Each structure stands twice: as C-alpha cells, then as structure tokens.
Coordinates of N, CA and C in Angstrom, one line a residue:
X258 N 109.6 92.5 93.3 CA 108.6 91.4 94.5 C 110.8 91.0 94.7
X259 N 110.8 89.9 95.7 CA 111.8 88.9 95.4 C 111.3 88.0 95.6
X260 N 112.1 86.8 95.2 CA 111.7 85.3 94.6 C 110.9 84.8 95.6
X261 N 111.2 84.8 96.8 CA 110.8 84.4 98.1 C 108.9 84.7 97.8
X262 N 108.6 86.1 97.8 CA 107.6 86.6 97.4 C 106.7 86.0 96.3
X263 N 107.7 86.4 95.7 CA 106.9 86.2 94.3 C 106.5 84.3 94.2
X264 N 107.0 83.6 94.3 CA 106.5 82.5 94.6 C 105.6 82.1 95.3
X265 N 105.2 82.5 96.4 CA 104.0 82.3 97.0 C 103.3 82.0 96.4
X266 N 102.3 81.1 96.1 CA 100.7 80.9 95.8 C 99.5 82.0 95.9
X267 N 98.6 82.8 95.5 CA 98.1 83.6 95.6 C 97.4 83.0 96.7
X268 N 97.1 83.9 97.4 CA 96.0 83.5 98.5 C 94.6 83.0 98.4
X269 N 94.0 82.5 99.0 CA 92.7 81.8 99.0 C 91.6 83.2 99.2
X270 N 90.5 83.4 98.8 CA 90.0 84.1 99.0 C 89.4 83.7 100.8
X271 N 88.8 82.8 101.1 CA 88.6 82.2 102.4 C 89.9 83.0 103.6
X272 N 91.2 82.5 103.0 CA 92.0 83.3 103.6 C 92.6 84.5 103.7
X273 N 92.0 85.5 102.9 CA 92.0 87.1 103.1 C 90.9 87.4 104.3
X274 N 90.1 86.7 104.1 CA 88.6 87.5 104.3 C 89.3 86.8 106.2
X275 N 89.7 85.7 106.5 CA 90.1 85.4 107.8 C 90.9 86.0 108.4
X276 N 92.4 86.2 107.3 CA 93.6 87.1 108.0 C 93.2 88.2 108.9
X277 N 91.8 88.9 108.1 CA 91.8 90.4 108.6 C 90.3 90.3 109.3
X278 N 89.9 89.4 109.2 CA 88.6 89.3 110.1 C 89.6 89.0 111.6
X279 N 90.5 88.5 111.7 CA 91.2 88.1 113.1 C 91.7 89.5 113.3
X280 N 92.3 90.5 112.4 CA 93.2 91.6 112.6 C 92.2 92.7 112.9
X281 N 90.9 92.6 112.4 CA 89.8 93.5 113.3 C 89.3 93.0 114.0
X282 N 89.3 91.7 114.6 CA 88.4 91.4 115.9 C 89.5 91.8 117.2
X283 N 90.4 91.5 117.0 CA 91.4 91.2 118.0 C 92.5 92.7 118.4
X284 N 92.0 93.4 117.6 CA 92.7 94.5 117.5 C 92.3 95.9 118.2
X285 N 92.3 96.2 119.3 CA 92.2 97.1 119.6 C 92.2 98.2 119.8
X286 N 91.5 99.7 119.1 CA 92.0 101.2 119.2 C 91.8 101.2 117.2
X287 N 91.9 100.1 116.5 CA 92.0 100.6 115.5 C 93.2 101.4 114.7
X288 N 93.1 101.6 113.8 CA 94.1 102.5 112.7 C 95.3 102.2 112.5
X289 N 96.5 102.9 113.1 CA 97.4 102.8 113.4 C 98.1 101.7 113.9
X290 N 97.2 101.1 115.2 CA 97.3 100.1 116.2 C 97.3 99.0 115.4
X291 N 96.6 98.8 114.2 CA 96.7 97.6 113.4 C 97.5 97.6 112.9
X292 N 98.8 98.1 112.7 CA 99.7 98.1 111.6 C 100.5 97.0 112.2
X293 N 101.2 96.8 113.3 CA 102.0 96.0 113.4 C 101.4 94.6 113.3
X294 N 100.1 94.4 113.6 CA 99.5 93.3 112.8 C 99.3 92.8 112.2
X295 N 99.0 93.8 111.3 CA 99.5 93.5 109.5 C 100.4 93.3 108.7
X296 N 101.3 93.8 109.4 CA 103.0 93.8 108.7 C 103.1 92.1 109.1
X297 N 103.1 91.6 110.9 CA 103.2 90.0 110.8 C 102.3 89.2 110.1
X298 N 101.5 89.8 110.2 CA 100.4 88.4 108.8 C 100.7 88.6 107.6
X299 N 100.9 89.4 107.0 CA 100.9 89.7 105.2 C 103.1 89.6 104.9
X300 N 103.3 90.0 106.0 CA 104.7 90.1 105.7 C 105.6 88.8 106.7
X301 N 104.8 88.5 107.2 CA 105.8 87.3 108.2 C 105.6 85.9 108.0
X302 N 104.0 86.2 108.3 CA 103.6 85.0 108.3 C 103.2 84.4 106.7
X303 N 102.2 85.0 105.7 CA 101.9 84.8 105.0 C 103.0 84.5 104.0
X304 N 103.5 85.5 104.2 CA 104.7 86.6 103.2 C 104.2 86.8 101.4
X305 N 102.7 87.8 101.4 CA 102.0 87.8 100.7 C 103.0 89.4 99.9
X306 N 103.4 90.2 101.3 CA 104.5 91.0 100.8 C 105.7 91.0 101.2
X307 N 106.6 91.9 100.7 CA 107.5 92.0 101.0 C 107.9 93.3 102.0
X308 N 109.4 93.2 102.6 CA 109.5 94.6 103.9 C 109.2 96.2 102.9
X309 N 109.4 96.2 101.7 CA 109.8 97.1 100.9 C 108.4 97.6 100.3
X310 N 107.9 96.4 99.6 CA 106.8 96.3 99.0 C 105.5 96.8 100.3
X311 N 105.3 97.0 101.4 CA 105.1 96.8 103.0 C 105.2 97.9 102.8
X312 N 106.2 98.7 102.3 CA 106.2 100.5 103.6 C 106.0 100.9 101.8
X313 N 106.0 100.9 100.8 CA 104.9 101.7 99.3 C 103.9 101.2 99.8
X314 N 103.0 100.5 100.4 CA 101.5 100.1 100.4 C 101.4 100.7 101.9
X315 N 101.9 101.2 102.5 CA 101.4 102.1 103.8 C 101.6 103.5 103.2
X316 N 103.0 103.6 102.4 CA 102.6 105.3 101.8 C 101.3 105.5 100.7
X317 N 101.2 104.4 100.2 CA 100.0 104.6 99.5 C 98.6 105.0 100.0
X318 N 98.2 103.9 100.9 CA 97.3 103.9 101.8 C 96.7 104.8 102.7
X319 N 98.2 105.7 103.2 CA 98.3 106.6 104.1 C 97.8 107.8 103.0
X320 N 98.0 108.1 101.9 CA 97.8 109.1 101.4 C 96.6 109.2 100.5
X321 N 96.0 108.0 100.3 CA 94.9 107.8 99.5 C 93.8 108.1 100.4
X322 N 92.3 108.8 100.3 CA 91.3 108.9 101.1 C 90.6 107.6 101.8
X323 N 89.9 108.2 103.1 CA 89.5 107.4 103.8 C 90.4 106.6 105.1
X324 N 89.7 105.4 105.5 CA 90.6 104.7 106.4 C 91.6 103.6 106.6
X325 N 92.9 104.2 106.6 CA 94.1 103.7 106.6 C 94.1 101.5 106.4
X326 N 93.4 101.6 107.1 CA 93.2 99.8 107.6 C 92.1 99.7 106.5
X327 N 91.0 100.0 105.8 CA 90.6 99.5 104.8 C 91.1 99.7 103.5
X328 N 91.9 100.8 103.6 CA 92.4 100.8 102.0 C 93.9 99.7 102.4
X329 N 94.7 99.7 103.2 CA 95.5 98.8 103.1 C 94.9 96.8 103.4
X330 N 93.7 96.7 103.3 CA 92.9 95.7 103.1 C 92.6 95.5 101.8
X331 N 91.8 96.3 101.0 CA 91.9 96.1 99.6 C 93.0 96.1 98.7
X332 N 94.3 97.2 99.3 CA 95.3 97.1 98.7 C 96.3 95.2 98.3
X333 N 96.1 94.8 99.7 CA 96.4 93.5 100.0 C 95.9 92.7 99.1
X334 N 94.8 92.9 99.4 CA 93.9 92.0 98.9 C 93.6 91.7 97.3
X335 N 94.0 92.8 96.4 CA 94.1 93.3 95.3 C 95.3 92.8 94.7
X336 N 96.0 92.7 95.6 CA 97.5 91.9 94.8 C 97.2 90.8 95.0
X337 N 96.5 89.8 95.5 CA 96.8 88.5 95.7 C 95.6 87.9 94.7
X338 N 94.4 88.4 94.9 CA 93.1 87.9 93.9 C 92.3 88.7 93.1
X339 N 93.0 90.1 92.8 CA 92.5 91.0 92.2 C 91.4 92.3 92.6
X340 N 90.3 92.4 92.3 CA 89.0 93.0 93.3 C 88.1 92.1 93.6
X341 N 88.1 90.5 93.3 CA 87.2 89.7 94.4 C 88.1 89.7 95.7
X342 N 89.7 89.9 95.4 CA 90.4 89.3 96.9 C 90.8 90.7 97.6
X343 N 90.0 92.2 96.8 CA 90.2 93.4 97.7 C 88.7 93.7 98.2
X344 N 87.2 92.4 97.6 CA 86.9 92.3 98.5 C 86.9 91.8 99.5
X345 N 87.2 90.5 99.6 CA 86.9 89.8 100.4 C 87.7 90.1 101.9
X346 N 88.9 90.4 101.3 CA 89.7 91.3 102.2 C 89.1 92.3 103.4
X347 N 88.4 93.5 102.4 CA 87.9 94.5 103.0 C 86.8 94.1 104.2
X348 N 85.6 93.0 103.7 CA 84.7 92.6 103.9 C 85.4 92.2 105.7
X349 N 86.4 91.4 105.7 CA 87.1 90.4 106.8 C 87.4 91.3 107.9
X350 N 87.8 92.4 107.0 CA 88.5 93.7 108.1 C 86.9 94.7 108.7
X351 N 86.3 94.7 107.9 CA 85.3 95.8 108.1 C 84.3 95.0 109.3
X352 N 83.9 93.5 108.6 CA 82.7 92.9 109.6 C 82.6 92.8 111.2
X353 N 84.1 92.1 111.7 CA 84.2 92.1 113.1 C 84.0 93.3 113.8
X354 N 84.0 94.8 113.4 CA 83.6 95.8 114.0 C 82.2 96.5 113.7
X355 N 81.8 95.8 112.9 CA 79.9 96.1 112.4 C 79.7 95.2 113.6
X356 N 79.7 93.7 113.4 CA 79.2 93.1 114.9 C 79.4 93.8 116.3
X357 N 80.7 94.1 116.6 CA 80.6 94.5 117.9 C 79.9 96.1 118.3
X358 N 79.9 97.0 117.1 CA 79.2 98.3 117.5 C 77.9 98.1 117.5
X359 N 77.7 97.2 116.7 CA 75.7 96.7 117.0 C 75.6 96.2 118.3
X360 N 76.7 95.2 118.7 CA 76.0 94.6 120.1 C 76.3 95.7 121.3
X361 N 77.5 96.7 121.2 CA 77.4 97.6 121.8 C 76.0 98.8 122.2
X362 N 75.6 99.0 121.0 CA 74.9 100.2 120.4 C 73.2 100.1 121.5
X363 N 73.1 98.6 120.7 CA 71.9 98.0 121.6 C 71.9 97.5 123.1
X364 N 73.0 97.3 123.6 CA 73.2 97.3 125.4 C 73.1 98.9 125.9
X365 N 73.4 99.8 125.0 CA 73.8 101.0 125.5 C 72.0 101.1 125.1
X366 N 71.5 101.4 124.1 CA 70.1 101.6 124.3 C 69.2 100.9 125.3
X367 N 69.6 99.9 125.7 CA 68.9 99.1 126.8 C 69.0 99.1 127.9
X368 N 69.7 100.2 127.9 CA 69.8 100.9 129.5 C 71.2 100.3 130.6
X369 N 71.9 99.5 129.7 CA 73.0 98.6 130.7 C 74.2 99.0 130.2
X370 N 74.9 99.0 131.9 CA 76.0 99.6 132.1 C 76.9 99.4 131.4
X371 N 78.0 100.1 131.2 CA 78.8 99.7 130.2 C 80.5 100.2 131.2
X372 N 80.2 100.0 132.1 CA 81.3 101.0 132.6 C 82.6 99.8 133.2
X373 N 82.4 98.9 132.7 CA 83.5 97.9 132.7 C 84.1 98.5 130.8
X374 N 83.3 98.8 129.7 CA 84.3 98.6 129.0 C 85.4 100.0 128.8
X375 N 84.9 101.2 129.4 CA 85.9 102.0 130.0 C 86.5 102.1 130.8
X376 N 87.0 101.0 131.7 CA 87.6 100.1 132.3 C 88.6 99.6 131.7
X377 N 87.9 98.8 130.5 CA 88.8 98.1 129.6 C 89.8 98.7 128.6
X378 N 89.4 100.1 127.8 CA 89.8 100.9 127.6 C 90.9 101.5 128.1
X379 N 90.9 102.1 129.6 CA 91.8 102.5 130.7 C 93.2 101.5 130.7
X380 N 93.0 100.3 130.4 CA 94.2 99.5 130.5 C 94.4 99.0 129.3
X381 N 93.6 98.8 128.2 CA 94.6 98.9 126.6 C 95.4 99.8 126.4
X382 N 94.7 101.4 126.2 CA 95.6 102.6 125.8 C 97.1 102.3 125.8
X383 N 97.7 102.2 127.4 CA 99.2 102.2 127.1 C 99.8 101.1 126.3
X384 N 98.9 100.0 126.3 CA 99.5 99.1 125.5 C 99.7 98.8 124.0
X385 N 98.5 100.2 123.6 CA 98.0 100.1 122.2 C 99.6 101.7 122.2
X386 N 100.2 102.3 122.7 CA 101.1 103.1 122.4 C 102.4 102.3 122.2
X387 N 102.7 101.1 122.6 CA 103.4 99.8 122.9 C 103.7 99.6 121.4
X388 N 102.3 98.8 121.3 CA 102.2 98.7 120.0 C 102.7 99.4 118.7
X389 N 102.0 100.4 118.8 CA 102.5 101.6 117.7 C 104.1 102.0 117.7
X390 N 105.1 101.6 118.8 CA 106.5 102.4 118.8 C 106.5 100.9 118.6
X391 N 106.6 99.5 118.5 CA 107.2 98.7 117.9 C 106.7 98.5 117.0
X392 N 105.8 98.8 116.1 CA 105.7 99.1 114.8 C 106.8 100.2 113.6
X393 N 106.8 101.3 114.7 CA 107.8 102.1 114.5 C 109.2 101.6 114.1
X394 N 109.6 101.1 114.9 CA 110.6 100.3 115.5 C 111.0 99.2 113.9
X395 N 110.0 98.3 113.5 CA 110.7 97.5 112.8 C 109.9 98.2 111.5
X396 N 109.5 98.9 111.0 CA 110.0 99.6 109.8 C 111.0 100.4 109.3
X397 N 111.5 101.0 110.7 CA 112.8 101.9 110.4 C 113.7 101.8 109.7
X398 N 114.2 100.5 108.9 CA 114.8 100.0 108.3 C 114.4 100.2 107.0
X399 N 113.1 100.2 107.2 CA 112.5 100.1 105.4 C 112.5 101.0 104.8
X400 N 111.7 102.1 105.5 CA 111.4 103.4 105.3 C 112.0 104.4 105.5
X401 N 113.3 104.2 106.2 CA 114.4 105.8 106.7 C 116.0 105.4 106.3
X402 N 116.1 105.0 105.1 CA 117.5 105.0 104.7 C 118.6 105.5 104.0
X403 N 118.2 106.6 103.4 CA 119.4 107.7 103.4 C 119.1 108.9 104.4
X404 N 119.8 109.5 104.1 CA 120.1 111.1 104.9 C 118.3 111.9 104.6
X405 N 118.3 112.0 103.5 CA 117.0 112.9 102.6 C 115.7 111.8 103.3
X406 N 115.5 110.4 103.5 CA 114.7 109.9 104.2 C 114.8 110.5 106.1
X407 N 116.1 110.9 106.2 CA 116.0 111.0 108.1 C 115.4 112.9 107.6
X408 N 115.6 113.7 107.3 CA 115.5 114.8 106.9 C 113.8 115.2 106.8
X409 N 113.2 114.2 106.1 CA 111.8 114.0 106.0 C 110.9 113.5 107.6
X410 N 111.9 112.5 107.5 CA 111.3 112.3 109.6 C 110.8 113.3 110.4
X411 N 112.8 113.8 110.4 CA 112.3 115.1 111.3 C 111.3 116.5 110.9
X412 N 111.8 116.5 109.5 CA 110.3 118.3 109.3 C 109.0 116.9 109.5
X413 N 109.1 116.3 109.4 CA 107.4 116.0 109.4 C 107.0 115.5 111.3
X414 N 108.0 114.8 111.9 CA 107.6 114.8 113.0 C 107.8 116.4 113.5
X415 N 108.2 117.6 113.5 CA 108.6 118.9 113.5 C 107.3 119.5 113.6
X416 N 106.7 119.3 112.2 CA 105.6 119.4 111.4 C 104.0 119.2 112.3
X417 N 104.3 117.9 112.8 CA 103.0 117.5 113.6 C 103.0 117.8 115.1
X418 N 104.4 117.6 115.7 CA 104.6 118.1 116.7 C 104.5 119.1 117.6
X419 N 105.8 119.8 116.6 CA 105.5 121.4 117.1 C 104.3 122.7 116.6
X420 N 104.7 122.4 115.6 CA 104.0 123.4 114.8 C 101.6 123.0 114.3
X421 N 101.8 121.5 114.9 CA 100.8 121.2 115.1 C 100.3 121.5 113.5
X422 N 100.8 120.9 112.5 CA 99.9 121.2 110.8 C 99.4 119.8 110.8
X423 N 97.8 120.2 110.5 CA 97.4 119.2 109.2 C 97.8 118.2 108.9
X424 N 97.8 116.8 109.4 CA 98.4 115.5 108.5 C 98.4 115.7 107.1
X425 N 97.1 116.3 106.6 CA 96.9 115.8 104.9 C 98.3 117.2 104.7
X426 N 98.7 118.1 105.1 CA 99.8 119.2 104.9 C 100.5 118.0 105.1
X427 N 100.8 117.7 105.7 CA 102.0 117.5 105.8 C 102.2 116.3 104.6
X428 N 101.2 115.1 104.6 CA 102.0 114.2 103.5 C 102.1 114.7 102.5
X429 N 100.9 116.3 101.7 CA 101.4 117.0 100.7 C 102.5 117.2 100.4
X430 N 103.0 117.9 101.5 CA 104.6 118.4 102.4 C 105.7 117.2 101.2
X431 N 105.1 116.1 101.9 CA 106.5 114.8 101.9 C 106.6 114.6 100.5
X432 N 105.2 113.9 99.3 CA 104.9 114.2 97.9 C 105.7 115.1 97.4
X433 N 105.5 116.3 97.9 CA 106.6 117.4 96.9 C 107.8 117.5 96.8
X434 N 108.1 117.5 98.1 CA 109.5 116.8 98.5 C 110.0 115.9 97.9
X435 N 109.6 114.9 97.9 CA 110.0 113.8 97.1 C 110.2 113.9 95.6
X436 N 109.0 114.5 94.8 CA 109.5 114.5 93.7 C 110.2 116.1 93.4
X437 N 110.8 116.9 94.0 CA 111.7 117.7 93.5 C 113.0 117.0 93.9
X438 N 113.1 116.7 95.0 CA 114.8 116.1 95.4 C 115.5 115.5 93.9
X439 N 115.2 114.4 93.5 CA 115.4 113.7 92.7 C 116.5 114.4 91.6
X440 N 115.1 115.3 91.2 CA 114.9 116.4 90.2 C 116.4 117.9 90.5
X441 N 115.6 118.4 91.3 CA 117.5 119.4 92.2 C 118.8 118.2 92.2
X442 N 118.5 117.3 92.4 CA 120.1 116.5 92.7 C 120.4 116.1 91.4
X443 N 119.4 116.0 89.9 CA 120.1 115.6 88.8 C 120.5 116.8 88.5
X444 N 119.9 117.7 88.4 CA 120.6 119.5 87.9 C 121.6 120.1 88.6
X445 N 122.0 119.6 90.1 CA 122.9 119.8 90.1 C 124.2 119.0 90.5
X446 N 123.8 117.7 89.5 CA 125.1 116.7 89.4 C 125.6 117.4 87.8
X447 N 124.4 117.7 87.2 CA 124.7 118.3 85.7 C 125.6 119.2 85.7
X448 N 125.1 120.2 86.7 CA 126.2 121.5 87.0 C 127.3 121.2 87.1
X449 N 127.6 120.4 87.6 CA 129.0 120.4 88.3 C 129.6 119.1 86.9
X450 N 129.5 118.9 86.1 CA 129.7 118.5 85.1 C 130.9 119.4 83.9
X451 N 132.3 119.0 83.6 CA 133.2 119.8 82.8 C 132.2 120.2 81.9
X452 N 132.2 121.8 81.4 CA 131.7 121.9 79.8 C 132.6 121.4 78.8
X453 N 131.9 121.0 77.9 CA 132.7 120.2 76.3 C 133.3 121.2 76.0
X454 N 134.9 120.8 75.7 CA 136.2 121.7 75.1 C 135.5 121.8 73.4
X455 N 135.4 122.8 73.1 CA 135.1 123.2 71.7 C 136.4 122.3 70.8
X456 N 137.7 122.3 71.1 CA 138.4 121.9 70.5 C 138.8 120.9 70.2
X457 N 138.6 120.2 71.0 CA 138.4 118.7 71.5 C 137.1 118.2 70.5
X458 N 135.7 119.2 70.7 CA 134.8 118.3 69.7 C 135.0 118.3 68.8
X459 N 135.9 119.5 67.7 CA 136.2 120.0 66.6 C 137.0 118.4 65.8
X460 N 138.0 118.1 67.4 CA 139.2 116.8 66.5 C 138.6 115.9 66.8
X461 N 137.7 115.5 67.6 CA 136.5 114.3 67.5 C 135.8 114.3 65.9
X462 N 135.3 115.3 65.9 CA 134.7 116.0 64.3 C 135.6 115.1 63.0
X463 N 136.5 115.9 63.5 CA 137.4 115.6 61.9 C 138.0 114.2 62.0
X464 N 138.2 113.3 63.2 CA 138.6 112.3 63.1 C 137.9 111.3 62.6
X465 N 136.6 111.4 63.2 CA 135.4 110.5 62.2 C 135.3 111.3 60.6
X466 N 135.5 111.9 60.5 CA 135.3 112.6 59.1 C 136.2 111.7 58.3
X467 N 137.7 111.4 58.7 CA 138.6 111.0 58.1 C 138.5 109.4 58.0
X468 N 137.8 109.5 59.0 CA 137.8 107.3 59.2 C 136.4 106.9 58.3
X469 N 135.9 108.2 58.1 CA 134.1 107.7 57.3 C 135.1 107.5 55.5

C-alpha cells in the first residue's frame, strides 16, 4: 500500500453505503460493467485502494464464488471498516437493484407495458461495451506487466473466444500457471548455476581450519 493510500482515514459506514449505492443505482448491466465505476470511486476519487491493490482485489473477487460486484463491495468494505464495513458496502450495492426489481415486477404483474424498458436497454448495450473496453484499457498497465502476463492474457482469450471453455476452468488454469511458473523458473536458474568445485571446497575448508 502506497503512503498516499495508507494515510487516508478509514471510510465512514454511511460513506461506504452511499458510494456503492450510487454504483448500483446508476450502472446499467451489472457485473463487469460496474468495473470502471468501482475503479474510479475507490481508486481515483476516494483513494481507498491503489492500482495494484485494486488489481489484486479483482483477482480475488473474480475467483471467489458469487457475483463479482457483491464480492468487490464486501472486500473493499472490509479493508476500510472490517466486518461492519463490508456489510455496509454490500447493502449499498444490492439495495438499488432490489428496489428497482420489485418495482418492475409489480408493473409487469399489473399488466403494464414495459416496451420503453426494452428500448432503453437496446440503446444502453453499445455503451456497456464501451465501458468494458475503457476498464480494460485503464487496468492494462497494472495487470499486464511481464511477458508471462501477456502469455496468460492471450491464452485466456484463446480459451474463452476460440475454444469456448468455461470461465471457471480458465481461472483455474491461470491460477495453476501462476503457482507453477515461479517454481519452474527458480529450478531452471538453479540448474544453470555452476557446480561446486570439490578442489575449491576442500581448499576453503582447510583455510578455515588453519584460521581457527
């Protein structure tokens, strides 16, 4: 955690609720669409996390069971105020959705037309794609730093787009490669080191004995 982020005072409970309630209320599409809004709120505006911590949060919350947005609100709330903070942030995220869904369900059950809502979503869908692209571009410098990261990125895209492999399996494969790669690299580096010269070892041992 950078000093700038570390020096930030812990968020108030109402502040956590309010920030995530605004994200939940004004973000159409849910899920990954909320990513740029969450990034702007918690990294750029509130400075609750820095870029690297936000990238780590994404890896954890996308790997854990459940909806990414709920996991993200719980994680960020916990970093600020512990269990009660995670509860406030999570309630802020889900409350707008619950209220809106209940209203729409009531209108549908009353037989009212929601054609305008379909037209609304038809206009929003292209904007959702733009938001996702914007989030990817903002996070590229944080999440893709090395050649290994680039290789995993291309592998993941190939698995998702070309082979249509389940997202869970893609995440598991990435985790396995992430665990194995540094170990294989250390092993190869150890193999390239020069072997100990027995003559030198004996000479060093004799010198140490004489010094004693």
